[in-house]
Coordinates of N, CA and C in Angstrom, one line a residue:
M1249 N 35.2 -41.0 2.6 CA 35.3 -40.8 4.2 C 33.6 -41.3 4.5
M1250 N 32.7 -40.8 3.8 CA 31.7 -40.9 3.9 C 30.8 -42.6 3.9
W1251 N 31.9 -42.8 2.5 CA 31.8 -44.7 2.4 C 32.7 -45.2 3.4
G1252 N 33.6 -44.8 4.4 CA 34.5 -45.7 4.9 C 33.3 -45.9 6.1
S1253 N 32.9 -44.7 7.0 CA 32.3 -44.8 7.7 C 31.2 -45.8 7.6
A1254 N 30.1 -45.6 6.3 CA 29.5 -46.6 6.4 C 29.8 -48.3 6.5
V1255 N 31.2 -48.9 6.0 CA 31.3 -49.7 5.7 C 32.0 -50.2 7.4
A1256 N 32.3 -49.3 7.9 CA 32.6 -49.9 9.5 C 31.3 -49.9 10.5
A1257 N 30.2 -48.9 10.3 CA 29.1 -49.1 11.0 C 28.6 -50.4 10.3
I1258 N 28.9 -51.2 9.3 CA 27.7 -52.3 8.9 C 28.9 -53.1 9.3
L1259 N 30.1 -53.3 9.3 CA 31.1 -54.2 9.9 C 30.3 -54.0 11.5
F1260 N 30.4 -53.2 12.0 CA 30.5 -53.0 13.7 C 28.6 -53.9 14.0
V1261 N 27.8 -53.6 13.1 CA 26.8 -54.5 13.8 C 26.6 -55.5 13.0
G1262 N 26.9 -55.8 12.0 CA 27.6 -57.4 11.3 C 28.1 -58.1 12.5
S1263 N 29.5 -57.6 12.8 CA 29.9 -58.7 14.0 C 28.7 -59.0 15.7
G1264 N 28.3 -57.7 15.6 CA 27.4 -57.6 16.4 C 26.4 -58.9 16.8
L1265 N 25.8 -58.9 15.5 CA 25.1 -59.7 14.9 C 25.4 -61.1 15.3
W1266 N 26.4 -61.3 14.7 CA 26.9 -62.4 14.5 C 27.5 -63.1 15.8
L1267 N 27.9 -62.3 16.4 CA 28.2 -63.0 18.0 C 26.8 -63.2 18.8
A1268 N 26.1 -62.5 18.6 CA 24.7 -62.4 19.3 C 23.7 -63.9 18.8
A1269 N 23.3 -63.4 17.7 CA 22.7 -64.4 17.0 C 22.3 -66.1 17.7
P1270 N 23.4 -66.6 17.7 CA 23.5 -68.1 18.2 C 22.7 -68.1 19.7
Q1271 N 23.3 -67.3 20.1 CA 22.7 -67.1 21.8 C 20.7 -66.5 21.6
M1272 N 20.5 -65.8 20.6 CA 19.3 -65.0 20.5 C 18.4 -66.2 20.2
F1273 N 19.1 -67.8 19.6 CA 18.0 -68.1 18.5 C 18.2 -69.8 19.6
G1274 N 18.8 -69.7 20.3 CA 19.1 -71.0 21.2 C 19.8 -71.9 20.2
M1275 N 20.9 -71.6 19.7 CA 21.4 -72.8 19.0 C 22.6 -73.2 19.7
T1276 N 23.3 -72.5 20.5 CA 24.1 -72.9 21.4 C 24.4 -71.8 22.8
D1277 N 25.2 -72.5 23.8 CA 25.1 -71.4 24.9 C 26.2 -70.8 25.0
Y1278 N 27.4 -71.1 24.2 CA 28.9 -70.6 24.1 C 29.2 -70.7 22.4
V1279 N 29.2 -69.4 22.3 CA 30.1 -69.4 20.8 C 31.4 -69.9 20.6
G1280 N 32.0 -70.1 21.5 CA 33.4 -70.9 21.2 C 33.2 -71.9 21.3
R1281 N 32.1 -72.9 21.8 CA 32.1 -73.9 22.1 C 31.5 -75.3 20.7
P1282 N 32.2 -76.2 20.4 CA 32.1 -76.8 19.7 C 30.8 -77.8 19.9
T1283 N 29.9 -78.1 19.1 CA 29.0 -78.7 19.6 C 29.4 -80.0 19.5
T1284 N 28.6 -81.1 20.6 CA 29.1 -82.4 20.4 C 28.4 -83.4 20.3
G1285 N 26.7 -83.1 20.1 CA 25.8 -83.7 19.6 C 25.2 -83.8 21.2
A1286 N 26.1 -83.8 22.2 CA 24.9 -84.4 23.5 C 24.2 -83.6 23.6
D1287 N 23.2 -83.6 24.7 CA 21.6 -83.0 25.1 C 22.4 -81.9 25.8
S1288 N 22.2 -80.6 25.0 CA 22.4 -79.7 25.4 C 21.7 -78.3 27.1
S1289 N 20.5 -79.4 27.0 CA 19.8 -79.3 27.7 C 20.0 -80.1 29.3
A1290 N 20.6 -81.1 29.4 CA 21.3 -81.7 30.5 C 22.5 -81.1 31.2
P1291 N 22.8 -81.3 32.3 CA 23.9 -80.7 33.2 C 24.9 -81.7 32.8
A1292 N 26.0 -80.9 32.7 CA 27.5 -81.6 32.2 C 27.8 -82.6 33.2
T1293 N 27.0 -82.2 34.2 CA 27.4 -83.5 35.3 C 26.3 -83.7 36.4
T1294 N 26.3 -84.8 36.9 CA 25.0 -84.8 37.9 C 25.8 -84.7 39.2
V1295 N 26.8 -84.2 39.3 CA 27.1 -84.1 41.0 C 26.3 -83.1 41.3
G1296 N 26.2 -83.3 42.4 CA 25.2 -82.3 43.4 C 23.6 -81.9 42.5
T1297 N 23.3 -82.1 41.5 CA 22.2 -81.6 40.9 C 21.2 -82.4 41.0
G1298 N 21.2 -84.1 41.3 CA 20.1 -84.8 42.2 C 20.2 -85.8 40.7
V1299 N 20.1 -85.0 39.4 CA 19.9 -85.6 38.7 C 20.4 -87.0 37.7
P1300 N 20.1 -88.1 37.7 CA 20.8 -89.3 37.8 C 21.0 -89.6 36.4
T1301 N 22.4 -90.1 35.8 CA 22.5 -90.6 34.7 C 22.4 -91.7 34.5
Q1302 N 22.3 -92.5 35.0 CA 21.9 -94.0 35.0 C 20.4 -93.8 36.1
R1303 N 19.4 -94.2 35.6 CA 18.0 -94.4 36.6 C 17.8 -95.9 37.1
D1304 N 17.9 -96.8 36.1 CA 17.5 -98.5 37.0 C 18.6 -98.9 36.4
A1305 N 20.0 -99.3 37.5 CA 20.6 -99.9 37.2 C 21.3 -101.1 37.8
I1306 N 22.2 -102.0 37.9 CA 22.5 -103.0 38.8 C 23.6 -103.7 38.2
S1307 N 24.2 -103.7 39.2 CA 26.0 -104.5 38.8 C 25.5 -105.5 39.5
T1308 N 25.8 -106.3 38.6 CA 25.8 -107.8 38.5 C 26.8 -108.4 39.6
A1309 N 28.1 -107.5 39.2 CA 29.1 -108.3 40.1 C 28.8 -108.0 41.7
A1310 N 28.1 -106.6 41.8 CA 28.2 -106.5 43.4 C 26.7 -107.2 43.8
K1311 N 26.2 -107.2 42.9 CA 25.1 -108.3 43.5 C 25.3 -110.0 43.9
E1312 N 25.8 -110.5 42.8 CA 26.1 -111.5 42.9 C 27.6 -112.2 43.9
D1313 N 28.2 -111.0 44.2 CA 29.1 -111.5 45.3 C 29.7 -110.6 45.7
P1314 N 28.9 -110.1 46.8 CA 29.2 -109.3 48.0 C 30.5 -109.4 48.7
A1315 N 30.8 -110.3 48.7 CA 32.0 -110.5 50.3 C 33.1 -109.8 49.7
V1316 N 33.6 -109.5 48.5 CA 34.8 -109.5 47.9 C 35.3 -107.9 48.2
N1317 N 36.4 -108.0 49.0 CA 37.0 -107.1 49.5 C 37.8 -105.7 48.2
E1318 N 38.0 -104.9 48.4 CA 38.5 -103.9 47.7 C 39.9 -104.1 47.2
D1319 N 40.6 -104.4 46.0 CA 41.9 -104.5 46.4 C 42.5 -102.6 45.5
S1320 N 43.9 -103.0 46.1 CA 45.0 -101.9 45.9 C 44.9 -101.5 44.3
S1321 N 44.4 -102.3 43.5 CA 44.8 -102.3 42.4 C 43.5 -101.6 41.3
G1322 N 42.1 -101.4 42.3 CA 40.8 -101.1 42.2 C 39.9 -102.2 40.8
G1323 N 40.8 -103.8 41.3 CA 39.8 -104.5 40.5 C 38.3 -104.5 41.0
R1324 N 38.1 -104.3 42.1 CA 36.7 -104.3 42.1 C 36.0 -103.4 41.7
A1325 N 36.3 -102.1 42.0 CA 35.6 -100.9 41.1 C 35.1 -101.3 39.7
R1326 N 35.9 -102.0 39.0 CA 36.2 -102.1 37.6 C 34.8 -103.1 37.4
Q1327 N 35.0 -104.1 38.1 CA 34.1 -105.4 38.1 C 32.6 -105.0 38.2
I1328 N 32.9 -103.8 39.3 CA 31.0 -103.0 39.3 C 30.9 -102.3 38.2
K1329 N 31.4 -101.7 37.8 CA 31.2 -100.9 36.4 C 31.2 -101.3 35.3
Q1330 N 32.1 -102.2 35.1 CA 31.8 -103.3 33.8 C 30.9 -104.3 33.7
S1331 N 30.2 -104.3 34.9 CA 28.7 -105.5 34.9 C 27.6 -104.4 35.0
S1332 N 27.4 -103.3 35.0 CA 26.2 -102.7 35.4 C 25.4 -102.9 33.8
Q1333 N 23.9 -103.4 34.1 CA 23.1 -103.2 33.5 C 21.6 -103.0 33.9
P1334 N 20.7 -103.0 32.7 CA 19.3 -102.5 33.6 C 18.3 -103.4 34.7
A1335 N 18.2 -102.7 35.2 CA 17.3 -103.4 36.6 C 16.3 -104.2 36.1
N1336 N 15.6 -103.9 35.3 CA 14.5 -104.5 34.8 C 13.7 -105.0 35.8
L1337 N 13.4 -104.3 37.0 CA 12.3 -104.7 38.4 C 10.7 -104.9 37.4
S1338 N 9.9 -105.6 38.0 CA 8.4 -106.0 37.7 C 7.9 -104.9 38.6
E1339 N 6.7 -104.4 38.8 CA 5.8 -103.8 38.9 C 6.0 -104.1 40.5
Q1340 N 5.0 -105.5 40.8 CA 5.0 -106.2 42.2 C 6.4 -105.5 42.8
Q1341 N 8.1 -106.4 42.7 CA 9.0 -105.7 42.7 C 9.2 -104.4 43.2
R1342 N 8.9 -103.0 42.5 CA 8.8 -101.9 42.8 C 7.9 -101.2 43.9
Q1343 N 6.7 -101.6 44.1 CA 6.0 -101.6 44.9 C 6.4 -102.3 46.0
Q1344 N 6.9 -103.3 46.3 CA 7.3 -103.7 47.6 C 8.7 -103.3 47.7
L1345 N 9.5 -102.4 47.2 CA 10.7 -101.8 47.7 C 10.0 -100.3 48.1
Q1346 N 8.9 -99.7 47.5 CA 8.6 -98.7 47.8 C 7.6 -99.0 49.0
S1347 N 6.9 -99.9 49.4 CA 6.8 -100.4 51.2 C 7.7 -100.3 52.0
V1348 N 8.8 -101.0 51.7 CA 9.8 -101.5 52.7 C 10.5 -100.0 52.6
L1349 N 10.7 -99.5 51.8 CA 11.8 -97.9 51.9 C 10.8 -96.9 52.8
S1350 N 9.5 -96.8 52.5 CA 8.5 -95.7 53.1 C 8.7 -96.1 54.7
T1351 N 9.1 -97.2 55.1 CA 9.3 -97.4 56.4 C 10.4 -97.3 57.3
A1352 N 11.5 -97.4 56.1 CA 12.9 -97.5 56.9 C 13.3 -96.2 57.1
Q1353 N 14.0 -95.9 58.0 CA 14.3 -94.7 58.2 C 16.0 -94.6 58.1
G1354 N 16.6 -94.9 56.8 CA 17.7 -94.7 56.5 C 18.2 -93.3 56.2
P1355 N 18.9 -92.9 55.6 CA 19.8 -91.5 55.2 C 19.2 -91.4 53.6
A1356 N 18.6 -89.8 53.8 CA 18.1 -89.3 52.4 C 18.7 -88.0 52.3
V1357 N 19.1 -87.9 50.8 CA 19.5 -86.8 50.4 C 18.9 -86.4 49.3
D1358 N 18.6 -85.0 49.2 CA 18.0 -84.3 47.5 C 18.7 -84.7 46.8
R1359 N 20.2 -84.3 46.6 CA 21.3 -84.3 46.0 C 22.3 -84.3 46.3
P1360 N 22.6 -85.7 45.9 CA 24.1 -86.4 46.4 C 24.8 -86.0 46.0
N1361 N 26.3 -86.0 46.5 CA 27.3 -85.3 46.4 C 28.4 -86.2 45.4
F1362 N 27.4 -87.4 44.5 CA 28.8 -87.8 44.0 C 28.0 -88.0 42.7
E1363 N 28.3 -88.8 41.8 CA 27.6 -88.7 40.3 C 27.0 -90.3 40.5
M1364 N 25.6 -89.6 39.9 CA 24.7 -91.2 40.2 C 24.6 -92.2 39.1
M1365 N 26.0 -93.1 39.1 CA 26.4 -93.8 37.6 C 26.6 -95.1 39.0
V1366 N 26.4 -96.1 38.1 CA 26.9 -97.5 38.6 C 28.7 -97.5 38.8
G1367 N 29.0 -98.1 39.5 CA 30.6 -98.0 39.6 C 31.5 -96.6 40.2
T1368 N 30.5 -95.5 40.5 CA 30.9 -94.4 40.9 C 31.2 -94.2 42.5
S1369 N 32.6 -93.9 43.2 CA 33.1 -94.2 43.8 C 31.9 -92.5 45.0
V1370 N 31.6 -93.4 46.3 CA 31.1 -92.4 47.3 C 31.7 -92.3 48.4
P1371 N 31.5 -90.8 48.3 CA 32.1 -90.5 49.8 C 32.4 -90.3 50.9
R1372 N 33.5 -91.2 51.8 CA 33.1 -91.5 53.5 C 32.2 -90.8 53.9
Q1373 N 31.9 -89.3 54.0 CA 31.4 -88.3 54.8 C 29.9 -88.5 53.9
T1374 N 29.8 -89.4 53.1 CA 28.0 -89.3 52.7 C 27.5 -90.5 53.6
E1375 N 26.5 -90.2 54.2 CA 25.6 -91.3 55.2 C 25.4 -92.2 54.7
T1376 N 25.3 -93.5 55.2 CA 24.8 -94.6 54.4 C 24.4 -95.8 55.7
A1377 N 23.5 -96.6 55.5 CA 23.1 -97.3 56.3 C 22.7 -98.9 56.0
D1378 N 22.5 -99.7 56.9 CA 22.9 -101.2 56.3 C 21.3 -101.2 55.5
L1379 N 21.6 -102.4 54.1 CA 20.4 -102.3 53.3 C 19.4 -103.3 54.7
P1380 N 18.1 -102.8 54.1 CA 17.0 -103.8 55.1 C 17.3 -105.3 53.9
A1381 N 17.0 -105.8 55.2 CA 16.8 -107.5 54.8 C 15.9 -107.9 53.5
E1382 N 14.5 -107.3 53.7 CA 13.8 -107.1 53.1 C 14.0 -107.0 51.3
V1383 N 14.4 -105.7 51.4 CA 14.8 -105.5 50.2 C 15.9 -106.5 49.8
T1384 N 17.1 -106.9 49.9 CA 17.8 -108.0 49.3 C 17.4 -108.9 48.9
Q1385 N 15.9 -109.5 49.8 CA 15.4 -110.4 49.4 C 14.4 -110.3 48.3
I1386 N 13.6 -109.0 48.2 CA 13.2 -108.6 46.4 C 14.0 -108.6 45.6
L1387 N 15.3 -107.9 45.5 CA 16.2 -107.9 44.9 C 17.2 -109.3 44.7
N1388 N 17.2 -109.8 45.7 CA 17.4 -111.2 45.1 C 19.4 -111.0 45.2
G1389 N 19.8 -110.3 46.0 CA 21.2 -110.0 46.0 C 21.5 -108.6 46.8
F1390 N 22.9 -108.3 46.9 CA 23.0 -107.2 47.4 C 23.3 -107.4 49.3
W1391 N 23.4 -108.9 50.2 CA 23.1 -109.0 51.2 C 24.8 -108.2 51.6
G1392 N 24.7 -107.5 53.0 CA 25.7 -106.5 54.0 C 26.2 -105.3 53.1
D1393 N 25.5 -105.0 51.8 CA 25.6 -103.7 51.5 C 24.7 -102.7 52.1
Q1394 N 24.9 -101.5 51.9 CA 24.3 -100.3 52.1 C 23.3 -99.6 51.4
Y1395 N 22.8 -98.5 51.6 CA 22.2 -97.8 51.1 C 21.9 -96.6 51.2
L1396 N 21.4 -95.7 50.5 CA 21.1 -94.1 51.0 C 19.5 -94.0 49.9
I1397 N 19.1 -92.7 50.0 CA 18.2 -92.4 49.3 C 18.4 -91.1 48.7
A1398 N 18.6 -91.2 47.4 CA 18.8 -89.8 46.7 C 17.7 -89.7 45.8
G1399 N 17.2 -88.5 46.5 CA 15.7 -87.7 45.8 C 14.8 -88.9 45.9
K1400 N 14.4 -89.4 44.6 CA 13.5 -90.4 44.9 C 14.1 -91.6 44.5
S1401 N 15.5 -91.8 44.2 CA 16.0 -93.1 43.8 C 16.6 -94.1 45.2
L1402 N 16.5 -95.0 45.0 CA 17.5 -95.9 45.9 C 19.2 -96.4 45.4
V1403 N 19.8 -95.8 45.9 CA 21.3 -96.0 45.9 C 21.9 -96.9 46.7
I1404 N 22.5 -98.4 46.0 CA 23.0 -99.6 46.8 C 24.8 -99.5 46.8
V1405 N 25.3 -99.1 47.8 CA 26.8 -99.0 47.8 C 27.1 -100.1 48.3
D1406 N 28.5 -100.6 47.6 CA 28.9 -101.6 47.7 C 29.8 -101.5 49.1
H1407 N 29.5 -102.4 50.3 CA 30.2 -102.0 51.7 C 31.7 -102.0 51.3
H1408 N 32.3 -102.6 50.9 CA 33.9 -102.4 51.0 C 34.5 -101.9 49.9
S1409 N 33.6 -101.3 49.2 CA 34.5 -100.4 48.0 C 34.0 -99.2 48.0
R1410 N 32.8 -99.3 48.5 CA 32.2 -97.7 48.5 C 31.6 -97.5 47.0
R1411 N 31.5 -98.1 46.4 CA 31.1 -98.0 44.5 C 29.6 -98.1 44.6
V1412 N 29.1 -97.4 43.8 CA 27.3 -97.3 43.9 C 27.3 -98.8 43.1
A1413 N 26.4 -99.8 43.7 CA 26.1 -101.2 43.0 C 25.4 -101.1 42.1
A1414 N 23.9 -100.1 42.6 CA 22.7 -100.2 41.7 C 22.2 -98.8 42.3
I1415 N 21.4 -98.5 41.4 CA 20.3 -97.4 40.9 C 18.8 -97.3 40.9
I1416 N 18.2 -98.0 41.3 CA 16.9 -97.9 41.7 C 15.9 -97.0 41.7
A1417 N 15.4 -96.4 40.5 CA 14.3 -95.0 40.4 C 12.9 -95.0 40.8
D1418 N 12.3 -93.9 41.2 CA 10.7 -93.9 41.6 C 10.6 -95.4 42.8
V1419 N 11.3 -95.1 44.0 CA 11.1 -96.2 44.9 C 10.3 -95.1 46.3
R1420 N 10.1 -93.8 46.3 CA 9.9 -92.8 47.3 C 8.8 -92.0 46.5

């Protein structure tokens, strides 16, 4: 009888430690979730967090061919997403953007209600404004598109498809 109680107590304490140890040592935030290799400190989604998934990215399709309308098959959206590449702005371009956008009265949000990735759909209820002509000259493209400031980033929105065409970080 005494041995049975001792074994039961050891099993009880052992199972409690088995469940609590990963959380105590920061190995995982949920025991049943398999590891994926992803950064566990980053949020699973950027929607509403204001944390950009892409910092400096530009869609060459949206930049060079702004007049194309969205078709029912979603071809324009695919072109925008598939042509995403790093922005590679010079320090002078970044300073010019900061100067222009500091005086612009465009819409600004701390935390956007969409994922900040090139090609992501921007909801109709998200306010945007026409992109200042000076910005199109600095970036050499995006004529006729719209924009908003999300946190400290410039988000350029394709006018026809309402897709994120570019994200330029640290402009405010």
